[in-house]
Coordinates of C-alpha atoms and ligand atoms in Angstrom, one line a residue:
X1 CA 122.9 11.8 93.0
X2 CA 120.2 13.4 91.0
X3 CA 122.5 13.7 88.3
X4 CA 122.8 9.8 88.1
X5 CA 119.9 8.1 86.5
X6 CA 120.2 4.6 88.0
X7 CA 118.8 1.8 85.9
X8 CA 116.3 3.7 84.0
X9 CA 116.5 6.2 81.3
X10 CA 114.3 9.4 81.2
X11 CA 114.5 12.7 79.8
X12 CA 117.2 14.7 81.8
X13 CA 115.0 17.8 82.0
X14 CA 112.3 16.2 83.4
X15 CA 114.6 14.1 85.6
X16 CA 116.0 17.2 86.9
X17 CA 112.6 18.6 87.8
X18 CA 111.4 15.5 89.3
X19 CA 114.4 15.2 91.5
X20 CA 114.0 18.6 92.8
X21 CA 110.5 17.9 93.7
X22 CA 111.4 14.5 95.1
X23 CA 114.0 16.0 97.4
X24 CA 111.3 18.3 99.1
X25 CA 108.7 15.6 99.2
X26 CA 110.5 12.5 100.5
X27 CA 113.3 13.9 102.7
X28 CA 115.7 11.4 104.4
X29 CA 115.2 7.7 103.8
X30 CA 116.9 5.7 106.3
X31 CA 117.8 2.1 105.8
X32 CA 114.9 -0.4 106.4
X33 CA 115.1 -3.1 109.0
X34 CA 113.9 -6.4 107.6
X35 CA 112.9 -7.8 111.0
X36 CA 109.8 -6.2 112.7
X37 CA 108.5 -7.3 116.0
X38 CA 105.3 -6.3 117.6
X39 CA 106.7 -6.3 121.1
X40 CA 110.2 -5.9 121.9
X41 CA 112.0 -8.6 120.2
X42 CA 109.2 -11.0 120.3
X43 CA 106.3 -12.0 117.9
X44 CA 108.3 -11.0 114.7
X45 CA 108.0 -11.1 110.8
X46 CA 110.8 -11.0 108.7
X47 CA 111.3 -10.5 105.0
X48 CA 114.2 -10.0 102.5
X49 CA 115.1 -6.7 100.9
X50 CA 112.2 -7.3 98.2
X51 CA 109.7 -7.6 100.9
X52 CA 108.7 -10.8 99.3
X53 CA 109.7 -14.4 99.0
X54 CA 109.2 -16.5 95.9
X55 CA 106.0 -17.9 97.1
X56 CA 105.0 -14.6 98.7
X57 CA 104.5 -16.2 102.1
X58 CA 105.0 -14.2 105.3
X59 CA 107.5 -15.4 107.7
X60 CA 107.0 -15.4 111.3
X61 CA 109.2 -16.1 114.4
X62 CA 108.5 -16.0 118.0
X63 CA 111.6 -14.1 118.7
X64 CA 114.8 -12.3 117.5
X65 CA 117.9 -12.2 119.4
X66 CA 120.8 -9.8 118.5
X67 CA 124.0 -11.1 119.9
X68 CA 127.1 -8.7 120.3
X69 CA 129.8 -11.0 120.9
X70 CA 130.7 -14.8 120.2
X71 CA 130.1 -15.4 124.0
X72 CA 126.6 -14.2 123.7
X73 CA 126.0 -16.1 120.5
X74 CA 127.1 -19.4 122.1
X75 CA 124.5 -18.6 125.1
X76 CA 121.7 -17.8 122.7
X77 CA 122.4 -21.1 120.7
X78 CA 122.9 -23.0 124.0
X79 CA 119.2 -21.9 125.3
X80 CA 117.7 -22.4 122.2
X81 CA 119.2 -25.9 121.8
X82 CA 118.0 -26.8 125.2
X83 CA 114.5 -26.0 124.5
X84 CA 115.0 -27.6 121.1
X85 CA 113.8 -24.4 119.4
X86 CA 114.1 -23.9 115.6
X87 CA 116.8 -21.4 114.5
X88 CA 117.7 -19.5 111.5
X89 CA 120.3 -16.8 110.9
X90 CA 119.3 -13.4 109.5
X91 CA 121.8 -10.8 108.3
X92 CA 121.2 -6.9 108.5
X93 CA 120.8 -6.8 104.9
X94 CA 118.4 -9.8 103.9
X95 CA 119.4 -10.1 100.3
X96 CA 118.7 -13.5 99.8
X97 CA 115.5 -14.2 97.5
X98 CA 114.6 -17.6 98.8
X99 CA 113.3 -18.1 102.2
X100 CA 116.6 -18.8 103.7
X101 CA 116.2 -16.6 106.9
X102 CA 113.2 -18.1 108.0
X103 CA 112.8 -20.6 110.7
X104 CA 109.8 -23.0 110.7
X105 CA 106.7 -22.7 112.6
X106 CA 105.9 -19.7 114.8
X107 CA 108.1 -20.7 117.7
X108 CA 111.2 -20.1 115.9
X109 CA 114.2 -18.0 116.9
X110 CA 116.0 -15.5 114.5
X111 CA 119.6 -14.8 115.2
X112 CA 120.6 -11.5 113.7
X113 CA 124.0 -10.9 112.8
X114 CA 123.6 -7.2 112.7
X115 CA 125.8 -6.5 115.8
X116 CA 128.6 -9.0 114.9
X117 CA 130.3 -6.7 112.6
X118 CA 133.7 -5.9 113.8
X119 CA 137.2 -6.5 112.5
X120 CA 139.1 -8.9 115.0
X121 CA 142.4 -9.2 113.7
X122 CA 144.6 -8.1 110.7
X123 CA 148.1 -9.6 109.9
X124 CA 150.0 -7.6 107.4
X125 CA 152.6 -9.8 106.9
X126 CA 150.5 -12.9 106.5
X127 CA 148.0 -10.6 104.5
X128 CA 145.0 -12.0 106.4
X129 CA 141.9 -10.3 108.1
X130 CA 139.6 -11.8 110.8
X131 CA 136.2 -10.4 110.9
X132 CA 132.8 -11.0 112.5
X133 CA 130.2 -12.7 110.4
X134 CA 128.0 -9.5 110.1
X135 CA 130.5 -7.5 108.6
X136 CA 129.4 -6.0 105.4
X137 CA 131.5 -6.4 102.1
X138 CA 131.9 -2.7 101.8
X139 CA 133.4 -2.6 105.2
X140 CA 135.7 -5.4 104.5
X141 CA 136.7 -4.0 101.5
X142 CA 137.5 -0.6 103.2
X143 CA 139.4 -2.2 106.4
X144 CA 141.4 -4.2 104.0
X145 CA 142.5 -1.4 102.0
X146 CA 143.4 0.7 104.8
X147 CA 145.8 -1.8 105.5
X148 CA 147.2 -1.8 101.9
X149 CA 145.3 -5.2 101.3
X150 CA 142.8 -6.5 99.1
X151 CA 140.3 -9.3 98.6
X152 CA 140.8 -9.8 95.1
X153 CA 137.4 -10.9 93.9
X154 CA 134.0 -10.2 95.5
X155 CA 130.2 -9.8 94.5
X156 CA 129.8 -6.5 92.7
X157 CA 127.1 -5.6 95.2
X158 CA 128.4 -4.4 98.6
X159 CA 125.5 -4.4 100.6
X160 CA 126.0 -8.2 101.7
X161 CA 127.7 -9.6 104.7
X162 CA 130.4 -12.1 104.9
X163 CA 128.2 -14.5 106.5
X164 CA 125.6 -14.2 103.9
X165 CA 128.2 -14.4 101.3
X166 CA 129.5 -17.8 102.5
X167 CA 126.0 -18.9 103.1
X168 CA 124.9 -18.7 99.7
X169 CA 128.1 -18.8 97.7
X170 CA 128.1 -15.3 96.3
X171 CA 131.0 -14.6 93.9
X172 CA 132.6 -12.0 91.5
X173 CA 134.2 -12.9 88.1
X174 CA 137.4 -14.6 87.2
X175 CA 139.0 -17.7 86.0
X176 CA 142.3 -16.9 87.6
X177 CA 143.8 -17.7 90.9
X178 CA 141.5 -19.5 93.4
X179 CA 138.6 -18.2 91.4
X180 CA 135.9 -15.7 92.2
X181 CA 134.1 -16.9 95.1
X182 CA 134.9 -15.2 98.7
X183 CA 134.5 -18.6 100.2
X184 CA 137.6 -20.1 98.5
X185 CA 139.7 -17.3 100.3
X186 CA 138.5 -18.5 103.8
X187 CA 141.5 -20.0 105.7
X188 CA 139.8 -20.3 109.1
X189 CA 136.5 -19.9 110.4
X190 CA 134.6 -20.4 113.8
X191 CA 131.2 -21.7 113.9
X192 CA 128.8 -21.9 116.8
X193 CA 126.8 -25.3 116.8
X194 CA 124.2 -27.1 119.0
X195 CA 125.7 -29.6 121.4
X196 CA 124.7 -32.1 123.9
X197 CA 123.9 -31.4 127.7
X198 CA 127.5 -32.4 128.7
X199 CA 128.8 -29.6 126.5
X200 CA 126.6 -27.3 127.7
X201 CA 124.1 -27.4 124.6
X202 CA 126.5 -25.5 122.3
X203 CA 130.0 -25.2 121.4
X204 CA 132.4 -23.2 119.1
X205 CA 134.4 -25.0 116.5
X206 CA 137.4 -23.7 114.8
X207 CA 138.0 -25.0 111.3
X208 CA 141.2 -24.6 109.5
X209 CA 142.2 -25.1 105.9
X210 CA 143.1 -28.7 105.3
X211 CA 140.1 -29.7 107.5
X212 CA 137.6 -31.4 105.4
X213 CA 134.7 -30.0 107.5
X214 CA 135.7 -26.4 106.3
X215 CA 134.5 -27.5 102.9
X216 CA 131.3 -28.1 104.3
X217 CA 131.1 -24.8 106.2
X218 CA 132.5 -22.6 103.1
X219 CA 129.1 -22.8 101.5
X220 CA 126.3 -23.9 104.1
X221 CA 123.1 -22.3 103.7
X222 CA 123.3 -21.7 107.4
X223 CA 122.3 -25.2 108.3
X224 CA 125.4 -26.0 110.3
X225 CA 125.1 -23.5 113.0
X226 CA 126.2 -19.7 113.1
X227 CA 129.5 -18.8 111.6
X228 CA 130.9 -16.1 114.1
X229 CA 134.4 -15.5 112.7
X230 CA 136.0 -15.6 109.2
X231 CA 139.6 -15.3 108.5
X232 CA 140.3 -14.6 104.8
X233 CA 143.5 -14.7 102.8
X234 CA 144.1 -11.1 101.1
X235 CA 146.7 -10.0 98.6
X236 CA 148.7 -6.8 98.5
X237 CA 146.4 -4.0 97.3
X238 CA 146.8 -3.4 93.5
X239 CA 145.5 -1.3 90.6
X240 CA 143.1 -2.3 87.8
X241 CA 142.4 -0.9 84.4
X242 CA 138.9 -1.3 83.0
X243 CA 137.1 -0.6 79.8
X244 CA 133.9 -1.6 78.3
X245 CA 133.7 -2.6 74.8
X246 CA 130.4 -3.1 73.0
X247 CA 130.2 -5.5 70.1
X248 CA 127.7 -7.6 68.2
X249 CA 126.5 -10.7 69.8
X250 CA 126.9 -13.2 66.9
X251 CA 130.2 -14.8 68.1
X252 CA 129.4 -14.4 71.9
X253 CA 129.3 -18.2 72.2
X254 CA 132.6 -18.9 70.8
X255 CA 134.2 -15.7 72.7
X256 CA 133.1 -17.0 76.2
X257 CA 135.6 -19.9 76.2
X258 CA 138.6 -17.4 75.6
X259 CA 137.8 -14.0 76.9
X260 CA 138.0 -15.3 80.6
X261 CA 141.5 -16.5 80.0
X262 CA 142.6 -13.2 78.4
X263 CA 141.5 -10.7 81.1
X264 CA 141.5 -11.5 84.7
X265 CA 138.2 -9.7 85.8
X266 CA 136.5 -10.4 82.7
X267 CA 132.6 -10.4 82.3
X268 CA 129.8 -9.7 79.7
X269 CA 126.8 -7.9 79.8
X270 CA 124.4 -9.4 77.2
X271 CA 121.4 -7.5 75.8
X272 CA 120.0 -10.5 73.5
X273 CA 117.1 -8.7 71.7
X274 CA 119.4 -5.8 70.9
X275 CA 122.1 -8.5 69.6
X276 CA 124.7 -6.5 71.7
X277 CA 127.0 -7.5 74.1
X278 CA 129.4 -5.6 76.5
X279 CA 132.9 -6.9 77.1
X280 CA 134.5 -6.0 80.4
X281 CA 138.2 -5.7 79.5
X282 CA 139.4 -5.6 83.0
X283 CA 143.0 -6.4 84.3
X284 CA 145.6 -5.7 87.0
X285 CA 148.2 -3.1 86.2
X286 CA 151.4 -1.9 87.7
X287 CA 150.9 -0.1 90.9
X288 CA 152.5 3.1 89.5
X289 CA 150.0 3.4 86.7
X290 CA 148.3 6.7 87.0
X291 CA 144.6 6.8 87.9
X292 CA 142.3 7.0 90.5
X293 CA 139.1 5.7 89.1
X294 CA 135.9 4.8 90.8
X295 CA 133.2 2.4 89.8
X296 CA 129.8 3.5 91.2
X297 CA 127.6 1.2 88.9
X298 CA 124.7 3.1 88.0
X299 CA 122.1 0.0 88.7
X300 CA 123.4 0.2 92.3
X301 CA 123.5 3.8 92.7
X302 CA 121.0 6.1 94.4
X303 CA 117.9 6.8 92.2
X304 CA 115.0 9.1 93.0
X305 CA 112.3 6.9 94.5
X306 CA 109.7 9.0 92.2
X307 CA 111.7 8.2 89.2
X308 CA 111.7 4.6 90.1
X309 CA 108.0 4.5 90.7
X310 CA 107.5 6.2 87.2
X311 CA 109.6 3.6 85.6
X312 CA 107.6 0.8 87.3
X313 CA 104.5 2.2 86.2
X314 CA 105.5 2.5 82.5
X315 CA 106.6 -1.3 82.8
X316 CA 103.4 -2.2 84.3
X317 CA 101.3 -0.5 81.5
X318 CA 103.8 -2.1 79.0
X319 CA 102.9 -5.5 80.4
X320 CA 99.3 -4.8 80.6
X321 CA 99.0 -3.8 77.1
X322 CA 101.3 -6.3 75.6
X323 CA 103.5 -3.5 74.4
X324 CA 106.9 -5.5 73.8
X325 CA 107.9 -2.6 71.5
X326 CA 107.6 -0.1 74.2
X327 CA 110.1 -2.2 76.2
X328 CA 112.6 -2.4 73.5
X329 CA 112.6 1.3 73.3
X330 CA 113.0 1.8 76.9
X331 CA 115.4 -0.8 77.0
X332 CA 117.8 0.6 74.3
X333 CA 117.3 4.2 75.6
X334 CA 118.6 3.0 78.7
X335 CA 121.5 1.2 77.2
X336 CA 122.5 4.2 75.4
X337 CA 122.5 6.6 78.3
X338 CA 124.3 4.1 80.4
X339 CA 126.9 3.7 77.7
X340 CA 127.4 7.4 77.4
X341 CA 127.8 7.7 81.2
X342 CA 130.5 5.0 81.3
X343 CA 127.9 2.9 83.3
X344 CA 129.0 4.7 86.5
X345 CA 132.8 4.6 86.1
X346 CA 134.6 7.9 86.5
X347 CA 138.4 8.5 86.0
X348 CA 139.0 10.5 89.0
X349 CA 135.7 9.9 91.4
X350 CA 133.8 12.6 89.8
X351 CA 133.5 12.5 85.9
X352 CA 133.9 9.9 83.1
X353 CA 136.4 11.1 80.2
X354 CA 136.9 7.8 78.6
X355 CA 138.4 4.5 78.7
X356 CA 140.4 2.8 80.2
X357 CA 139.7 3.7 83.9
X358 CA 142.5 3.0 86.0
X359 CA 142.2 3.1 89.9
X360 CA 142.7 1.3 93.0
X361 CA 141.0 -2.2 93.2
X362 CA 138.9 -1.3 96.2
X363 CA 137.4 1.6 94.4
X364 CA 136.5 -0.5 91.6
X365 CA 135.5 -4.2 92.7
X366 CA 132.2 -3.5 94.4
X367 CA 129.7 -0.8 94.8
X368 CA 126.1 0.2 96.2
X369 CA 125.9 3.8 97.1
X370 CA 122.2 3.6 96.8
X371 CA 122.4 2.5 100.4
X372 CA 123.4 5.9 101.7
X373 CA 120.7 7.5 99.8
X374 CA 120.0 10.9 101.8
X375 CA 116.9 11.7 99.4
X376 CA 117.1 8.6 97.5
X377 CA 116.8 4.7 97.3
X378 CA 117.8 1.7 95.8
X379 CA 115.8 1.0 92.8
X380 CA 114.2 -2.1 94.4
X381 CA 113.0 -0.4 97.5
X382 CA 109.6 -1.7 98.2
X383 CA 108.8 1.2 100.5
X384 CA 108.1 3.1 97.5
X385 CA 106.8 1.8 94.3
X386 CA 110.5 0.1 93.4
X387 CA 111.4 -2.5 90.8
X388 CA 109.6 -5.9 91.5
X389 CA 111.3 -8.7 89.8
X390 CA 112.3 -12.3 89.3
X391 CA 116.0 -13.1 89.3
X392 CA 117.6 -16.2 87.9
X393 CA 121.3 -16.8 88.8
X394 CA 122.4 -20.2 87.0
X395 CA 125.8 -21.4 86.3
X396 CA 126.6 -23.4 83.3
X397 CA 129.7 -25.6 82.8
X398 CA 132.1 -23.4 80.5
X399 CA 132.3 -26.0 77.8
X400 CA 128.6 -26.2 77.7
X401 CA 127.9 -22.4 77.7
X402 CA 128.3 -21.7 74.1
X403 CA 125.5 -24.2 73.0
X404 CA 123.3 -22.6 75.8
X405 CA 124.0 -19.2 74.4
X406 CA 123.2 -20.3 70.8
X407 CA 119.8 -21.8 71.9
X408 CA 118.9 -18.4 73.5
X409 CA 119.8 -17.0 70.2
X410 CA 117.5 -19.2 68.4
X411 CA 114.9 -18.3 70.6
X412 CA 115.5 -14.4 69.8
X413 CA 115.4 -15.2 66.3
X414 CA 111.9 -16.9 66.7
X415 CA 110.6 -13.8 69.1
X416 CA 112.9 -11.0 68.4
X417 CA 111.3 -8.5 70.8
X418 CA 110.8 -11.2 73.8
X419 CA 114.1 -10.4 75.6
X420 CA 113.8 -6.5 75.5
X421 CA 112.6 -7.0 79.1
X422 CA 116.0 -7.8 80.3
X423 CA 117.4 -4.6 79.0
X424 CA 115.6 -2.4 81.3
X425 CA 117.4 -4.6 84.3
X426 CA 120.7 -3.8 82.7
X427 CA 120.7 -6.9 80.6
X428 CA 122.1 -10.4 81.3
X429 CA 125.4 -10.4 83.3
X430 CA 127.6 -13.1 82.6
X431 CA 130.3 -14.0 85.3
X432 CA 133.0 -16.5 85.3
X433 CA 133.4 -18.9 88.4
X434 CA 135.5 -21.7 88.9
X435 CA 135.2 -25.1 90.5
X436 CA 135.6 -25.0 94.2
X437 CA 136.5 -27.4 97.0
X438 CA 133.5 -26.4 98.9
X439 CA 131.0 -29.4 99.0
X440 CA 128.1 -27.0 97.9
X441 CA 130.4 -24.6 95.7
X442 CA 130.6 -25.0 92.1
X443 CA 131.6 -28.3 90.6
X444 CA 133.2 -27.3 87.4
X445 CA 134.5 -24.0 85.9
X446 CA 131.3 -22.4 84.7
X447 CA 129.7 -19.2 83.6
X448 CA 126.9 -17.7 85.9
X449 CA 124.0 -16.1 83.9
X450 CA 122.2 -13.5 86.0
X451 CA 118.7 -12.7 84.4
X452 CA 116.3 -10.2 86.1
X453 CA 112.9 -9.6 84.6
X454 CA 109.5 -8.3 85.5
X455 CA 107.4 -9.7 88.2
X456 CA 103.9 -8.8 88.6
X457 CA 102.4 -7.8 92.0
X458 CA 99.4 -9.9 91.0
X459 CA 100.3 -13.8 91.3
X460 CA 97.6 -14.6 88.8
X461 CA 98.8 -12.2 86.1
X462 CA 100.9 -13.8 83.2
X463 CA 103.6 -11.8 81.9
X464 CA 104.7 -10.7 78.5
X465 CA 106.8 -13.5 76.6
X466 CA 106.9 -15.5 79.8
X467 CA 107.1 -18.6 77.7
X468 CA 110.8 -17.6 76.4
X469 CA 111.9 -16.8 79.8
X470 CA 110.4 -20.0 81.1
X471 CA 112.3 -22.1 78.5
X472 CA 115.4 -20.2 79.1
X473 CA 115.3 -21.1 82.9
X474 CA 114.3 -24.7 82.4
X475 CA 116.9 -25.2 79.5
X476 CA 119.6 -23.7 81.7
X477 CA 118.9 -26.1 84.7
X478 CA 117.7 -29.3 83.0
X479 CA 119.2 -29.3 79.3
X480 CA 122.7 -27.8 80.3
X481 CA 122.7 -29.2 84.0
X482 CA 123.1 -25.6 85.3
X483 CA 123.5 -24.9 89.2
X484 CA 120.9 -22.5 90.7
X485 CA 122.7 -19.8 92.9
X486 CA 121.7 -20.6 96.6
X487 CA 120.5 -17.1 97.3
X488 CA 118.5 -16.3 94.0
X489 CA 116.1 -18.1 91.8
X490 CA 112.7 -19.4 91.5
X491 CA 111.6 -22.7 93.2
X492 CA 111.6 -24.9 90.0
X493 CA 115.3 -24.4 89.4
X494 CA 116.3 -26.2 92.4
X495 CA 114.5 -29.3 91.4
X496 CA 117.2 -32.1 91.5
X497 CA 119.7 -29.5 92.1
X498 CA 121.3 -31.3 95.1
X499 CA 122.1 -34.3 93.0
X500 CA 124.4 -32.3 90.6
X501 CA 126.7 -32.0 93.8
X502 CA 129.5 -34.7 94.1
X503 CA 129.9 -34.3 97.6
X504 CA 126.4 -33.6 98.9
X505 CA 126.5 -36.7 101.0
X506 CA 129.8 -35.3 102.7
X507 CA 128.1 -32.1 103.4
X508 CA 125.0 -33.9 104.9
X509 CA 127.2 -36.0 107.2
X510 CA 128.7 -32.9 108.6
X511 CA 125.3 -31.4 109.0
X512 CA 124.2 -34.5 110.8
X513 CA 127.2 -34.5 113.2
X514 CA 127.0 -30.6 113.9
X515 CA 123.2 -30.3 114.3
X516 CA 121.7 -33.8 114.8
X517 CA 118.3 -32.5 115.6
X518 CA 118.2 -30.3 112.6
X519 CA 117.3 -27.1 114.8
X520 CA 119.3 -24.7 112.1
X521 CA 117.1 -26.5 109.3
X522 CA 114.0 -25.2 107.9
X523 CA 111.4 -26.7 105.7
X524 CA 113.1 -24.7 102.6
X525 CA 116.6 -25.8 103.4
X526 CA 115.4 -29.6 103.8
X527 CA 113.8 -29.3 100.3
X528 CA 116.8 -27.9 98.5
X529 CA 118.9 -30.6 100.4
X530 CA 117.0 -33.2 99.2
X531 CA 115.6 -34.2 102.5
X532 CA 112.1 -33.4 101.9
X533 CA 109.9 -33.4 99.1
X534 CA 107.9 -30.4 97.7
X535 CA 110.1 -27.8 96.0
X536 CA 107.6 -27.3 93.8
X537 CA 103.7 -26.7 94.3
X538 CA 101.0 -27.4 91.9
X539 CA 98.2 -25.0 91.9
X540 CA 96.5 -22.5 89.7
X541 CA 99.0 -20.0 88.1
X542 CA 102.0 -21.9 89.7
X543 CA 104.1 -21.9 86.5
X544 CA 104.0 -18.1 86.1
X545 CA 105.3 -17.7 89.6
X546 CA 108.0 -20.3 89.3
X547 CA 106.6 -22.4 91.9
X548 CA 106.2 -25.2 89.4
X549 CA 106.6 -26.3 85.9
X550 CA 103.4 -26.4 84.0
X551 CA 101.8 -29.8 83.2
X552 CA 98.1 -28.4 82.9
X553 CA 96.9 -25.3 81.4
X554 CA 95.5 -24.2 84.8
X555 CA 99.2 -23.8 86.0
X556 CA 99.5 -20.8 83.4
X557 CA 96.5 -18.5 82.9
X558 CA 94.1 -20.1 80.4
X559 CA 91.4 -17.4 81.1
X560 CA 94.1 -14.7 80.0
X561 CA 95.1 -16.7 77.0
X562 CA 98.3 -18.3 78.5
X563 CA 98.2 -22.5 77.9
X564 CA 101.0 -24.9 79.2
X565 CA 102.9 -25.8 76.0
X566 CA 106.2 -27.3 74.9
X567 CA 109.2 -25.0 74.5
X568 CA 110.2 -23.7 70.9
X569 CA 113.9 -24.8 70.9
X570 CA 114.1 -27.1 74.0
X571 CA 111.0 -29.0 73.6
X572 CA 111.1 -30.9 77.0
X573 CA 110.5 -27.5 78.3
X574 CA 106.9 -27.1 79.4
X575 CA 105.9 -23.3 79.3
X576 CA 103.2 -20.8 79.5
X577 CA 102.5 -19.9 75.9
X578 CA 100.3 -17.0 75.0
X579 CA 97.8 -18.5 72.2
X580 CA 96.0 -15.7 69.8
X581 CA 93.0 -17.3 68.2
Ligands
LIG1 C1 101.8 -10.9 117.1 O1 101.6 -9.7 116.0 C2 100.6 -9.8 115.3 C3 100.8 -8.7 114.1 O2 102.2 -9.2 113.5 C4 99.3 -9.5 116.0 O3 98.2 -9.5 115.2 C5 99.3 -10.5 117.3 O4 98.3 -10.1 118.0 C6 100.5 -10.5 118.0 N1 100.5 -11.5 118.9 C7 100.9 -11.1 120.2 C8 100.8 -12.4 121.1 O5 101.3 -10.3 120.8
LIG2 C1 120.3 -18.6 128.8 O1 119.6 -19.3 129.8 C2 120.1 -18.6 131.0 C3 119.4 -19.4 132.1 O2 118.1 -19.4 131.8 C4 120.1 -17.1 131.2 O3 120.5 -16.7 132.4 C5 120.8 -16.4 130.0 O4 120.4 -15.1 130.1 C6 120.2 -17.0 128.8 N1 120.8 -16.4 127.7 C7 120.4 -15.7 126.7 C8 121.4 -15.1 125.8 O5 119.3 -15.8 126.5
LIG3 C1 137.2 3.8 104.6 O1 136.2 4.3 105.2 C2 136.6 5.5 105.6 C3 135.4 6.2 106.4 O2 134.2 6.1 105.7 C4 137.2 6.5 104.8 O3 137.3 7.8 105.4 C5 138.2 6.1 104.1 O4 138.8 6.9 103.1 C6 138.1 4.6 103.6 N1 139.3 4.2 103.1 C7 139.3 3.5 102.0 C8 140.8 3.0 101.7 O5 138.4 3.4 101.0
LIG4 C1 156.6 2.0 87.0 O1 157.8 1.4 87.6 C2 158.6 0.5 86.9 C3 159.6 -0.1 87.4 O2 159.1 -0.3 88.7 C4 159.1 1.7 85.7 O3 159.9 0.9 84.9 C5 157.9 2.3 85.0 O4 158.7 3.3 84.1 C6 157.1 3.1 86.0 N1 155.9 3.5 85.0 C7 155.6 4.6 85.4 C8 154.5 5.2 84.6 O5 156.1 5.7 86.3

């Protein structure tokens, strides 16, 4: 694992040396539990994997319950409903960035799906699998492959659960078939919802394909109740052939509309400041094609915690000294190393010899070996000085994507080094996603832009070129009507988001009928669903943190030279711009 360098570049020799030291110093690093209780299962705090919500608040709950069967889950929901306790659902992995897993107030109950992780059924001839909600994607891929079956499209990070995927609408990349969203392959699910006294305060509902309520439950933010079981439509396991091709980004806008039709698993990784884009040429091939490739993506593979700390420190120094050029150098070095190493692809599971890499779908579709680190961790592990960042995931309608890309390119022309900051985080990932029947799923065929960038540990500290990042973010959601990914993003991207969903009203009707008291709702879910005001908060420094769009200088950092100004390309944007006198 130490031969792999994770997301960050470093001199190989130094790396080797540091790895040796770290192995001795750190030892085994177990997986972190994100729910911590002071006595037994009561008086708890919960966080996400980044140990930080967008508003940096702490989340408390009176109690956490760990059901191991649907029956226990039913009894837990019944008891809490009887007591009118607020409930929210947490997964074992807690990947969501917004505060989705947090019940309101101090008396709430967290229902963890940690022990609901079994396979309940598998029908080889119908090609379906039924699993409990807490099963991880990794396990799901494995279980399916063992039976010669495959979930055709999935998130690239396997450290998520099926319940979490459905809750937030997580997806892979394709324009083909039913699209890349896992929720569109659900043919049946069971959900435990609150009920009245005559039904014992909770019941289990079975939703099947063709049932309009299934379209509410496919993407539900966990506000309808707790999904207990999910049945997915699979396909026969197949082989794929992957090649990455690096090109100039000048015609990226034009390519976006056609590339996704040419290749089933197409995506792009864009490095705007370096004017480069990586095309993923990725298709099914006949089953007898030779090859046993594996994709263990570098960004999700184990890294030495010491190395991550060094990288983070370098980035902090670059930020502090305003050294954008330094970021461009680290960024291009990183890109060079990744390229040489095939991004984590291997032709046979051990070494990369060249493209194309052919292999079984289950060995190529997702990865996340950093979760098994024996002496290493995931790069964002906050128990060490891991990466700490903002992440936008915004989908823009396919026919508007070209203009959006060209606007970003105009910004790069004005500020050539501004976006070197994303190179350090593997560039901007662009994935295809299709319109869904899910009420809170995508409305049109779109491309999702995942942009990850530096966040300061100090909420009052402005960031290098934050105006450019803020302008891109506001452009994406307001000028181009983009939809924020429910499990990512900063607060401002959710302003008015619910109004972009044609069937939001239908969703709310189902919510009202399943959980009339809103026991599964929280302040955050009420805000994003448009039931409560206050997605954004106006206070000192709020714009830097993404908690507001600036309207006054004080929302930026005027003492440090950052003032609220219009955007450079999208004039309606209001961004924190560094003014040098
Ligand atoms: C709950 O936990 C907090 C620390 O997280 C502690 O300060 C407090 O005393 C605890 N309360 C009870 C009632 O145990
Ligand atoms: C629910 O309440 C009943 C009666 O108070 C109790 O017997 C049962 O153990 C409770 N169930 C759970 C899962 O807490
Ligand atoms: C599934 O996981 C088991 C246990 O880790 C492993 O032995 C097996 O090779 C995996 N199967 C596939 C098809 O990935
Ligand atoms: C794969 O199978 C097809 C027919 O099923 C055959 O025509 C082809 O030659 C085979 N290819 C290889 C590489 O064995």
